[in-house]
XYZ file of C-alpha atoms in Angstrom:
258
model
C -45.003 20.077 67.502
C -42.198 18.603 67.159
C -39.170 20.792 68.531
C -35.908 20.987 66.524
C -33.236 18.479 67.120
C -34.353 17.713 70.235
C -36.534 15.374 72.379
C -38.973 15.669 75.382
C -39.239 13.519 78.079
C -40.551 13.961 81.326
C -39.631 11.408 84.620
C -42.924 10.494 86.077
C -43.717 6.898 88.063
C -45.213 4.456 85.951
C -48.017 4.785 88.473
C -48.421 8.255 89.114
C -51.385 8.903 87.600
C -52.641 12.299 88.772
C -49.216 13.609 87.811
C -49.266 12.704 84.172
C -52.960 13.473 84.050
C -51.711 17.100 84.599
C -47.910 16.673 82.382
C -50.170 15.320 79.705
C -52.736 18.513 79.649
C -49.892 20.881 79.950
C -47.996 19.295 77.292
C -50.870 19.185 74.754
C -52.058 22.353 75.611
C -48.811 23.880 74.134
C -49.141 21.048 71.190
C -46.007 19.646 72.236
C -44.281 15.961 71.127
C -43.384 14.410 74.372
C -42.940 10.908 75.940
C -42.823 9.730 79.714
C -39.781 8.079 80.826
C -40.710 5.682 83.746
C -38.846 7.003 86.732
C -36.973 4.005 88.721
C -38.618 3.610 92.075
C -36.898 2.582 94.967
C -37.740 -1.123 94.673
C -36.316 -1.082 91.090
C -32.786 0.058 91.959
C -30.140 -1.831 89.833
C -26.812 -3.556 91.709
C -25.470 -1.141 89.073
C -26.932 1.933 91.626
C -26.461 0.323 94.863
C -22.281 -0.579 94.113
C -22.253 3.728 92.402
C -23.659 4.698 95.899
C -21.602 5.629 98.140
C -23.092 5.264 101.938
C -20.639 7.117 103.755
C -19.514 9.717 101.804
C -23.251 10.650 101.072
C -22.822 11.508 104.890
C -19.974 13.266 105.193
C -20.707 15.474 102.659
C -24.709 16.199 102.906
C -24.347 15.837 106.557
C -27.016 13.840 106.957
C -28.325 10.593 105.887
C -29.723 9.513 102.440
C -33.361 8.891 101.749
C -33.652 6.028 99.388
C -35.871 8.072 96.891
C -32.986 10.202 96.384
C -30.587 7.296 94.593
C -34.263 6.514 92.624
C -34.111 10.360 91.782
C -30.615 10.183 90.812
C -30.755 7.191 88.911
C -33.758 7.787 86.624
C -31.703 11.388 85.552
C -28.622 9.224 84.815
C -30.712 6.660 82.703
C -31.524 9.882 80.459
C -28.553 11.297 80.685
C -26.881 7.586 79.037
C -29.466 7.582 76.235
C -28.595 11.219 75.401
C -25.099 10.753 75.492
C -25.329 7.794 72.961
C -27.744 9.933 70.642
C -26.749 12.739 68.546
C -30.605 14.934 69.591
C -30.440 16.843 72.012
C -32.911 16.034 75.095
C -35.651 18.207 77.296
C -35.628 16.659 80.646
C -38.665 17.042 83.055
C -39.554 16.218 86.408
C -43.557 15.349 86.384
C -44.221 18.309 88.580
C -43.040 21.181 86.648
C -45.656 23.488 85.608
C -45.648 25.794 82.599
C -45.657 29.430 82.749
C -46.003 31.858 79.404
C -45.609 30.917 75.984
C -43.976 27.710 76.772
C -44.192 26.186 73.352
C -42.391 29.464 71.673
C -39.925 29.677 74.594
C -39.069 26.253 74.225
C -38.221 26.492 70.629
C -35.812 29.156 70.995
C -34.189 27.640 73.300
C -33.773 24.192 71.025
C -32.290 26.549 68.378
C -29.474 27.424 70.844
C -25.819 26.481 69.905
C -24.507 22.886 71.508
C -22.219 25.496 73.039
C -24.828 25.940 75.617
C -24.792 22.777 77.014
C -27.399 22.516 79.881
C -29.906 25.105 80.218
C -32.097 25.318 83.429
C -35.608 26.060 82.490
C -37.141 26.781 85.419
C -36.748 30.251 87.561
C -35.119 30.819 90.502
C -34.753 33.324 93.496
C -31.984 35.640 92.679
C -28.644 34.585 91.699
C -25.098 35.626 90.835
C -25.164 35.753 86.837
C -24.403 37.294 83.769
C -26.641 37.714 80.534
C -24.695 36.095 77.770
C -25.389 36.982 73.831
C -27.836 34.545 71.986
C -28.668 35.077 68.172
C -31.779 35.272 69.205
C -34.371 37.342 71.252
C -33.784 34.732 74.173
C -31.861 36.192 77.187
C -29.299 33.652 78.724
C -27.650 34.291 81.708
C -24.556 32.146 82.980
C -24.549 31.212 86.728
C -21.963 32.062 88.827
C -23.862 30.628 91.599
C -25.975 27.442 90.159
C -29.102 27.019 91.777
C -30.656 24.085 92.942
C -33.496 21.988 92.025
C -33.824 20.027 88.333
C -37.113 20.255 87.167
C -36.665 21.211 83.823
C -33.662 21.366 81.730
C -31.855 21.227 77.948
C -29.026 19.014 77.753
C -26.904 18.332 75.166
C -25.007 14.699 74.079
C -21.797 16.093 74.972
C -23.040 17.757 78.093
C -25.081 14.401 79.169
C -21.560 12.475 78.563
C -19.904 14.825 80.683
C -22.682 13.749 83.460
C -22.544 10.560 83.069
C -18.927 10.106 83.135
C -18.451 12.243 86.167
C -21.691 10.263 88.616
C -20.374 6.909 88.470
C -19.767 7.569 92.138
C -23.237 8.636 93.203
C -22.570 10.526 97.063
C -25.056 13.817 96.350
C -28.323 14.582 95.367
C -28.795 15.003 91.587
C -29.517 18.894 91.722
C -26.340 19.337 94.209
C -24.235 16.884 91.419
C -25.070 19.272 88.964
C -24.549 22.887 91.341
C -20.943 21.572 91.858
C -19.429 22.290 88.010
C -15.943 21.361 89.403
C -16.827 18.082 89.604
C -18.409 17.563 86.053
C -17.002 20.499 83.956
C -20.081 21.372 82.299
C -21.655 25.173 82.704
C -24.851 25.412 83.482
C -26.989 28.488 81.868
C -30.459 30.268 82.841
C -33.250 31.698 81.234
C -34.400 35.411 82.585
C -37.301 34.385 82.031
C -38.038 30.925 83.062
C -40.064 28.300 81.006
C -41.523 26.228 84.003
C -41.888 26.653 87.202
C -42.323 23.586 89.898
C -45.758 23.129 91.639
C -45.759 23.376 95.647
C -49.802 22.619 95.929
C -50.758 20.411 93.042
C -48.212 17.559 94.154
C -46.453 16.383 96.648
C -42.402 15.433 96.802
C -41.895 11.778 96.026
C -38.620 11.765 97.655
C -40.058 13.153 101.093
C -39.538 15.230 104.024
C -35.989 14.865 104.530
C -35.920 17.270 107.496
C -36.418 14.329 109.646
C -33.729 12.566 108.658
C -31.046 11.424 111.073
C -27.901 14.217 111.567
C -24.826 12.888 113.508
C -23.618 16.600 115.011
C -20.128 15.785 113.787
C -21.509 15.392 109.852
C -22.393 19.143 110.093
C -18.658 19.956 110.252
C -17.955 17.811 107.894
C -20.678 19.391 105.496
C -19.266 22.761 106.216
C -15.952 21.483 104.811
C -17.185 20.174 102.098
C -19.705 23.375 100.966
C -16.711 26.024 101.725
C -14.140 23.430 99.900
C -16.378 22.881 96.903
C -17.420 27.044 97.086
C -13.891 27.681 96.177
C -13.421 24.984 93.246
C -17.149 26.097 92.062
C -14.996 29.402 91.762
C -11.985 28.699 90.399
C -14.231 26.401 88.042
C -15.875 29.585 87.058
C -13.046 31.884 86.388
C -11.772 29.667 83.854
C -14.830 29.363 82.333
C -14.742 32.534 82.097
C -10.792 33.295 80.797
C -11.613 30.420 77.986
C -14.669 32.389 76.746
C -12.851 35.289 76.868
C -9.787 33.908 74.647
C -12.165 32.407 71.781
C -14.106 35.767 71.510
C -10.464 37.460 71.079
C -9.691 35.030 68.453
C -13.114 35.535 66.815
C -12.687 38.903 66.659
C -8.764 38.602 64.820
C -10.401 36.682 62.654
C -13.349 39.037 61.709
């Protein structure tokens, strides 16, 4: 099945084998039109990624250094995110270890059926959150973050969200899930499902990024980080509130016109 409008593709190593063994039974299982995108490893970084990348601020605002798996990470979202932006479908992006929960193919659909209004939905669930249900035309319940979560192992995006992305990551200095958690910086809300799609598997496959517990931390970067969370706590905020005052104003002017 083929779902409306809309493409699937799931990031998955041209290599990883046991991992699309398992993306390709889930997918078919729930009859499901998918293709893999090959995720960029390490080795195949671009001078394109390595000039975007930006060493030290990566630092100063993570607090910690990079692994390189991370900039592959980033960089193989960003490749999706161009293709959708120059499309006019909108695109279902995977990671290869998401795993499918119930009714995927029906849940799925109703969320392709959404207006472009809701420009990135997160599939996937999440531990509790700051959010608010927002009205669908459909028996789908939506909820709008106040606080985003992280993680991006499933997810709806639209051409004019993906632009958005795209746009705002030619300086590449956080992880790809934090990128997208900070709406300040890219403008675009991100939306929920109460009941998730996918979930991400903990057992079946390992991280291809890595432990990055171990990675070096200067003591001064965790000042630094501080800064930067609080700082970008309060434009995450502010982002929100207007967000909120502009939804606000177009449902007043829907209802004049009504």
């Amino acid at each position: 099945m083929r779902l409306p409008n809309s493409q699937i593709h799931v990031i998955s190593l041209q290599w990883a084998t046991y991992r699309r063994h398992k993306t390709s039974a889930q997918m078919n299982a729930a009859n499901l039109e998918f293709q893999y995108f090959n995720a960029i490893s390490a080795n195949q970084l671009s001078e394109e990624y390595w000039n975007a990348f930006n060493e030290k601020k990566f630092l100063l605002c993570n607090g910690r250094r990079h692994h390189i798996n991370e900039i592959a990470c980033f960089s193989s979202h960003r490749e999706l995110w161009r293709i959708c932006a120059s499309g006019n479908e909108n695109f279902f992006i995977f990671e290869d270890d998401f795993v499918f929960l119930d009714h995927p193919a029906e849940t799925l659909k109703k969320v392709a059926q959404l207006p472009e209004s809701f420009g990135f939905v997160r599939l996937e669930g999440t531990r509790p959150k700051p959010a608010k249900r927002v009205p669908t035309n459909s028996d789908l319940e939506v909820i709008r973050y106040y606080k985003v979560p992280q993680r991006t192992t499933g997810y709806r995006l639209t051409p004019k969200a993906a632009e958005n992305l795209l746009r705002k990551s030619q300086s590449m200095y956080l992880p790809v899930d934090v990128f997208i958690r900070n709406i300040h910086i890219h403008k675009v809300q991100i939306y929920g499902l109460k009941d998730p799609a996918i979930t991400y598997s903990t057992k079946i496959v390992t991280s291809e990024i890595g432990d990055r517990g171990n990675l070096p931390r200067p003591k001064w970067a965790k000042i630094t980080r501080a800064a930067y969370r609080t700082l970008g706590a309060l434009r995450n905020g502010l982002q929100q509130i207007s967000t909120a005052i502009t939804m606000h104003e177009k449902r007043s002017r829907s209802d004049r016109c009504t």
